[in-house]
Coordinates of C-alpha atoms and ligand atoms in Angstrom, one line a residue:
X1 CA 84.4 -27.2 -5.1
X2 CA 84.2 -24.5 -2.6
X3 CA 85.8 -24.7 0.8
X4 CA 83.6 -24.0 3.9
X5 CA 86.2 -21.8 5.5
X6 CA 85.7 -21.8 9.2
X7 CA 88.7 -19.6 9.8
X8 CA 87.3 -16.9 7.6
X9 CA 83.7 -17.1 9.0
X10 CA 84.8 -17.3 12.6
X11 CA 87.0 -14.2 12.1
X12 CA 83.9 -12.4 10.7
X13 CA 81.9 -13.5 13.8
X14 CA 84.6 -12.3 16.1
X15 CA 84.6 -8.9 14.4
X16 CA 80.8 -8.7 14.8
X17 CA 81.0 -9.7 18.5
X18 CA 83.8 -7.1 19.1
X19 CA 81.5 -4.4 17.7
X20 CA 78.8 -5.4 20.2
X21 CA 81.3 -5.5 23.0
X22 CA 82.5 -2.0 22.1
X23 CA 78.8 -0.9 22.3
X24 CA 78.4 -2.5 25.7
X25 CA 81.5 -0.7 26.9
X26 CA 80.2 2.6 25.5
X27 CA 77.0 2.1 27.5
X28 CA 79.2 1.7 30.6
X29 CA 78.0 -1.9 31.1
X30 CA 80.0 -4.9 32.2
X31 CA 81.7 -6.8 29.3
X32 CA 80.9 -10.6 28.9
X33 CA 83.0 -12.9 31.1
X34 CA 83.7 -16.5 30.2
X35 CA 85.3 -19.0 32.6
X36 CA 86.7 -22.4 31.6
X37 CA 87.4 -25.2 34.1
X38 CA 90.2 -27.5 33.1
X39 CA 90.7 -30.7 35.1
X40 CA 94.1 -32.3 34.6
X41 CA 96.4 -31.5 31.7
X42 CA 95.2 -33.3 28.7
X43 CA 97.1 -31.8 25.7
X44 CA 94.1 -31.3 23.4
X45 CA 92.0 -29.8 26.3
X46 CA 94.9 -27.4 27.2
X47 CA 94.9 -26.3 23.6
X48 CA 91.2 -25.7 23.4
X49 CA 91.2 -23.7 26.6
X50 CA 94.2 -21.6 25.5
X51 CA 92.4 -20.8 22.2
X52 CA 89.2 -19.8 24.1
X53 CA 91.2 -17.4 26.2
X54 CA 92.8 -15.9 23.1
X55 CA 89.4 -15.5 21.4
X56 CA 88.0 -13.8 24.5
X57 CA 90.9 -11.3 24.5
X58 CA 90.4 -10.6 20.8
X59 CA 86.7 -9.7 21.2
X60 CA 87.1 -7.8 24.4
X61 CA 85.6 -10.4 26.8
X62 CA 87.0 -11.0 30.3
X63 CA 88.1 -14.6 30.7
X64 CA 89.2 -16.8 33.5
X65 CA 90.8 -20.3 33.4
X66 CA 90.4 -22.4 36.5
X67 CA 93.0 -25.2 36.5
X68 CA 92.2 -28.2 38.8
X69 CA 94.3 -31.2 39.4
X70 CA 93.4 -34.5 37.7
X71 CA 92.8 -36.2 41.0
X72 CA 90.2 -33.7 42.2
X73 CA 87.2 -35.5 43.7
X74 CA 83.8 -35.3 42.0
X75 CA 82.5 -33.5 45.1
X76 CA 85.2 -30.9 44.9
X77 CA 84.4 -30.3 41.2
X78 CA 80.7 -30.0 42.0
X79 CA 81.6 -27.4 44.7
X80 CA 83.6 -25.4 42.1
X81 CA 80.6 -25.5 39.7
X82 CA 78.3 -24.3 42.5
X83 CA 80.8 -21.4 43.1
X84 CA 80.8 -20.4 39.4
X85 CA 77.0 -20.7 39.3
X86 CA 76.8 -18.1 42.2
X87 CA 79.6 -15.8 40.9
X88 CA 77.8 -12.7 39.6
X89 CA 80.9 -11.5 37.7
X90 CA 80.8 -14.6 35.4
X91 CA 78.2 -14.8 32.6
X92 CA 79.0 -18.3 31.4
X93 CA 81.4 -21.1 32.0
X94 CA 82.4 -24.4 30.5
X95 CA 83.8 -27.5 32.1
X96 CA 86.2 -28.8 29.5
X97 CA 85.5 -32.4 28.5
X98 CA 86.7 -35.2 28.7
X99 CA 86.8 -35.4 32.5
X100 CA 88.9 -38.0 34.3
X101 CA 87.2 -41.4 34.5
X102 CA 86.4 -41.2 38.3
X103 CA 84.1 -38.2 37.7
X104 CA 80.6 -38.6 36.4
X105 CA 80.4 -36.1 33.5
X106 CA 76.6 -36.2 33.5
X107 CA 76.5 -35.2 37.2
X108 CA 78.7 -32.2 36.5
X109 CA 76.7 -31.1 33.4
X110 CA 73.5 -31.3 35.5
X111 CA 75.0 -29.1 38.1
X112 CA 75.7 -26.2 35.8
X113 CA 73.2 -23.4 36.0
X114 CA 71.3 -23.5 32.6
X115 CA 71.6 -19.7 32.5
X116 CA 75.4 -20.0 32.4
X117 CA 75.5 -23.2 30.3
X118 CA 77.3 -21.6 27.3
X119 CA 78.3 -25.0 26.0
X120 CA 74.6 -25.8 25.6
X121 CA 75.0 -29.3 27.1
X122 CA 72.5 -29.1 30.0
X123 CA 69.2 -30.9 29.7
X124 CA 67.4 -27.6 29.9
X125 CA 69.4 -26.2 26.9
X126 CA 69.0 -29.5 24.9
X127 CA 65.2 -29.6 25.7
X128 CA 64.7 -26.0 24.6
X129 CA 66.6 -26.7 21.4
X130 CA 64.3 -29.7 20.8
X131 CA 61.2 -27.5 21.3
X132 CA 62.7 -24.7 19.2
X133 CA 62.7 -22.3 22.1
X134 CA 65.4 -19.7 22.7
X135 CA 68.4 -21.3 24.3
X136 CA 72.2 -21.8 24.2
X137 CA 72.7 -24.0 21.2
X138 CA 75.5 -26.5 21.6
X139 CA 78.6 -24.9 20.1
X140 CA 79.7 -27.4 17.4
X141 CA 76.2 -28.0 15.9
X142 CA 75.5 -24.3 15.9
X143 CA 78.9 -23.6 14.3
X144 CA 77.9 -26.0 11.5
X145 CA 74.6 -24.3 11.0
X146 CA 76.4 -20.9 10.9
X147 CA 78.6 -22.2 8.1
X148 CA 75.5 -23.2 6.1
X149 CA 74.0 -19.8 6.8
X150 CA 77.0 -17.8 5.8
X151 CA 77.6 -19.9 2.6
X152 CA 73.9 -19.7 1.8
X153 CA 73.7 -23.5 1.5
X154 CA 70.3 -24.6 0.4
X155 CA 69.2 -27.2 3.0
X156 CA 65.4 -27.2 2.6
X157 CA 64.1 -30.6 1.2
X158 CA 67.6 -32.0 1.0
X159 CA 68.6 -35.4 2.4
X160 CA 71.0 -34.8 5.2
X161 CA 72.9 -37.9 6.5
X162 CA 74.6 -37.3 9.9
X163 CA 77.3 -39.9 10.8
X164 CA 77.7 -40.2 14.6
X165 CA 75.0 -39.8 17.3
X166 CA 77.0 -38.1 20.1
X167 CA 75.2 -35.8 22.5
X168 CA 77.5 -32.9 21.6
X169 CA 77.5 -33.2 17.8
X170 CA 75.6 -35.8 15.9
X171 CA 72.3 -35.8 17.8
X172 CA 71.9 -32.0 18.2
X173 CA 72.9 -31.2 14.6
X174 CA 70.4 -33.8 13.3
X175 CA 67.7 -31.9 15.3
X176 CA 68.8 -28.5 14.0
X177 CA 68.8 -29.7 10.4
X178 CA 65.3 -31.1 10.7
X179 CA 63.8 -28.0 12.3
X180 CA 61.3 -25.8 10.4
X181 CA 63.9 -23.1 9.9
X182 CA 66.5 -21.9 7.5
X183 CA 69.0 -23.5 7.6
X184 CA 67.0 -26.6 8.4
X185 CA 63.9 -28.2 6.8
X186 CA 66.1 -31.1 5.6
X187 CA 65.1 -34.7 5.7
X188 CA 67.6 -36.2 8.2
X189 CA 69.0 -39.7 8.6
X190 CA 71.1 -40.2 11.8
X191 CA 73.6 -43.0 11.3
X192 CA 75.8 -44.8 13.8
X193 CA 78.0 -47.8 14.3
X194 CA 75.0 -50.2 14.0
X195 CA 73.7 -48.7 10.7
X196 CA 73.6 -51.1 7.8
X197 CA 74.6 -50.2 4.2
X198 CA 76.4 -47.1 5.4
X199 CA 78.2 -46.5 2.1
X200 CA 74.9 -46.7 0.2
X201 CA 73.2 -44.4 2.7
X202 CA 76.0 -41.8 2.4
X203 CA 75.8 -41.9 -1.4
X204 CA 72.1 -40.8 -1.1
X205 CA 73.1 -37.7 1.0
X206 CA 72.9 -34.2 -0.5
X207 CA 74.5 -33.0 2.8
X208 CA 76.8 -35.3 4.7
X209 CA 77.9 -34.3 8.2
X210 CA 80.5 -36.7 9.7
X211 CA 81.4 -36.8 13.4
X212 CA 82.6 -40.3 14.3
X213 CA 86.3 -39.9 15.1
X214 CA 87.6 -42.5 12.6
X215 CA 90.3 -41.1 10.4
X216 CA 89.5 -40.7 6.7
X217 CA 86.5 -43.1 7.1
X218 CA 84.5 -41.4 4.4
X219 CA 86.0 -42.1 1.0
X220 CA 85.2 -40.7 -2.5
X221 CA 83.1 -43.7 -3.4
X222 CA 80.7 -43.0 -0.5
X223 CA 79.9 -39.4 -1.7
X224 CA 77.4 -38.3 -4.3
X225 CA 78.5 -35.8 -7.0
X226 CA 77.8 -32.3 -5.9
X227 CA 77.2 -33.1 -2.2
X228 CA 78.0 -30.8 0.7
X229 CA 80.3 -32.5 3.1
X230 CA 81.1 -31.3 6.6
X231 CA 84.0 -33.0 8.4
X232 CA 83.7 -32.6 12.2
X233 CA 86.3 -35.3 13.0
X234 CA 89.6 -34.4 14.6
X235 CA 91.9 -37.2 15.6
X236 CA 95.5 -36.5 16.7
X237 CA 97.9 -38.8 14.9
X238 CA 101.7 -38.9 15.6
X239 CA 103.7 -36.8 13.0
X240 CA 107.4 -36.4 13.6
X241 CA 107.6 -33.7 10.9
X242 CA 105.4 -31.4 13.1
X243 CA 106.8 -29.3 15.9
X244 CA 103.9 -30.5 18.1
X245 CA 104.7 -34.1 17.2
X246 CA 101.2 -34.7 15.9
X247 CA 98.7 -33.6 13.3
X248 CA 94.9 -33.6 13.2
X249 CA 93.2 -36.0 10.8
X250 CA 89.5 -35.7 9.9
X251 CA 86.9 -38.4 9.3
X252 CA 86.8 -37.6 5.6
X253 CA 89.5 -38.5 3.0
X254 CA 89.6 -34.8 2.0
X255 CA 92.0 -35.0 -1.0
X256 CA 89.9 -37.5 -2.9
X257 CA 86.4 -36.5 -1.6
X258 CA 86.8 -32.8 -2.4
X259 CA 86.7 -33.4 -6.1
X260 CA 83.1 -34.6 -5.9
X261 CA 81.7 -31.9 -3.6
X262 CA 80.0 -28.6 -4.2
X263 CA 81.1 -27.5 -0.7
X264 CA 83.4 -29.2 1.8
X265 CA 85.0 -28.3 5.1
X266 CA 88.5 -29.4 6.0
X267 CA 89.3 -30.7 9.4
X268 CA 91.7 -27.9 10.2
X269 CA 90.1 -24.5 9.8
X270 CA 86.6 -25.9 9.3
X271 CA 84.2 -26.7 12.1
X272 CA 86.8 -26.2 15.0
X273 CA 87.0 -22.4 14.7
X274 CA 83.2 -22.2 14.2
X275 CA 82.7 -24.1 17.5
X276 CA 84.9 -21.5 19.3
X277 CA 83.0 -18.7 17.7
X278 CA 79.7 -20.2 18.8
X279 CA 80.9 -20.3 22.4
X280 CA 81.6 -16.5 22.1
X281 CA 78.1 -15.9 20.7
X282 CA 76.6 -17.9 23.6
X283 CA 78.6 -15.9 26.2
X284 CA 77.5 -12.6 24.7
X285 CA 73.9 -13.9 24.8
X286 CA 74.4 -14.9 28.5
X287 CA 75.7 -11.4 29.3
X288 CA 72.9 -9.6 27.5
X289 CA 70.3 -11.8 29.2
X290 CA 71.6 -10.9 32.6
Ligands
NAP301 P1 81.9 -39.7 19.9 O1 81.3 -39.5 21.2 O2 83.3 -40.1 19.8 O3 81.0 -40.8 19.2 C1 81.3 -41.3 18.0 C2 80.0 -41.6 17.2 O4 80.3 -42.2 15.9 C3 79.1 -42.6 17.9 O5 77.7 -42.3 17.7 C4 79.4 -43.9 17.1 O6 78.3 -44.8 17.0 C5 79.7 -43.4 15.8 N1 80.6 -44.3 15.0 C6 81.8 -44.8 15.4 N2 82.3 -45.6 14.5 C7 81.4 -45.6 13.5 C8 81.4 -46.3 12.2 N3 82.4 -47.0 11.8 N4 80.3 -46.1 11.4 C9 79.3 -45.3 11.8 N5 79.3 -44.6 13.0 C10 80.3 -44.8 13.8 O7 81.6 -38.5 18.9 P2 82.0 -37.0 19.1 O8 82.3 -36.6 20.5 O9 80.9 -36.3 18.3 O10 83.3 -36.9 18.2 C11 83.4 -37.3 16.9 C12 84.6 -36.6 16.2 O11 84.4 -35.2 16.2 C13 85.9 -36.8 17.0 O12 87.0 -36.8 16.1 C14 86.0 -35.5 17.8 O13 87.4 -35.1 18.1 C15 85.4 -34.5 16.8 N6 84.9 -33.3 17.4 C16 85.3 -32.1 16.8 C17 84.7 -30.9 17.3 C18 85.1 -29.6 16.6 O14 84.9 -28.6 17.2 N7 85.8 -29.7 15.5 C19 83.8 -30.9 18.4 C20 83.4 -32.1 18.9 C21 84.0 -33.3 18.4 P3 77.7 -45.6 18.4 O15 76.8 -44.5 19.0 O16 76.9 -46.7 17.8 O17 78.8 -46.0 19.2

């Protein structure tokens, strides 16, 4: 079994990006600038945004965090998005999800200028991805593809089962895996909560990508010998032994499943850091496009 080490790969990507930023500076051009909008103070979102700022500092990007109160109105948030769309000093921005319930997330995503949509969530970005046109690829699916690329995982002709059909992970990664590209060219089955015979289906997977948010759902008996397993799931569970009071648990029973795999990612240090690295890649792209 070999670990798909997202910490290692993302550090490599950051080094590569830093070299490009150094070249941008040497040419006397403006360095990439990423902004993050944080509404309220959800603990996990606070963490993600703090990591993003740290990543930006490491690669030499400018970064701005805009903190807004949880009771901001939808209209006020739309105005903030319009302001960021118009701000020539900002190459790309994200609105950290989830948003408070009184705000329509789709309305906010639709309001983001597709040229600054470094999360790759806008209909324009998603449509371009479907058509195989240049675009900002959604960060987590792209991070998974980058892991396959860097570990030279053979995907062509393989049966890839994706568990979970969310707009941000399952659906886009199923599209990327089925594209005529490398990595890609897999035969993909997209499964969800209404799928029948899930265990049997999983056992037929050469590549299993799991993004359902159900702790340790995939057990060893659901995995074929030699499979490649990617665990996207990250659920916080209380843990008094941790300083933070919680630990992240994945969707895969890692300790037992790993014995059967050729490659496997672990919930911590797997897809998460790759997602952050993809965001940096998209921000660099946005800067260079402009
Ligand atoms: P989501 O919006 O929470 O949706 C869950 C998906 O899983 C839905 O499609 C649902 O099916 C399906 N599902 C739920 N229970 C199932 C079951 N028992 N059997 C089969 N399918 C089931 O998904 P998400 O936002 O992609 O998040 C999934 C997990 O990934 C979460 O733990 C999240 O924290 C994590 N995540 C991690 C990263 C990262 O960077 N590491 C990024 C994003 C998300 P239906 O559509 O039928 O309801």
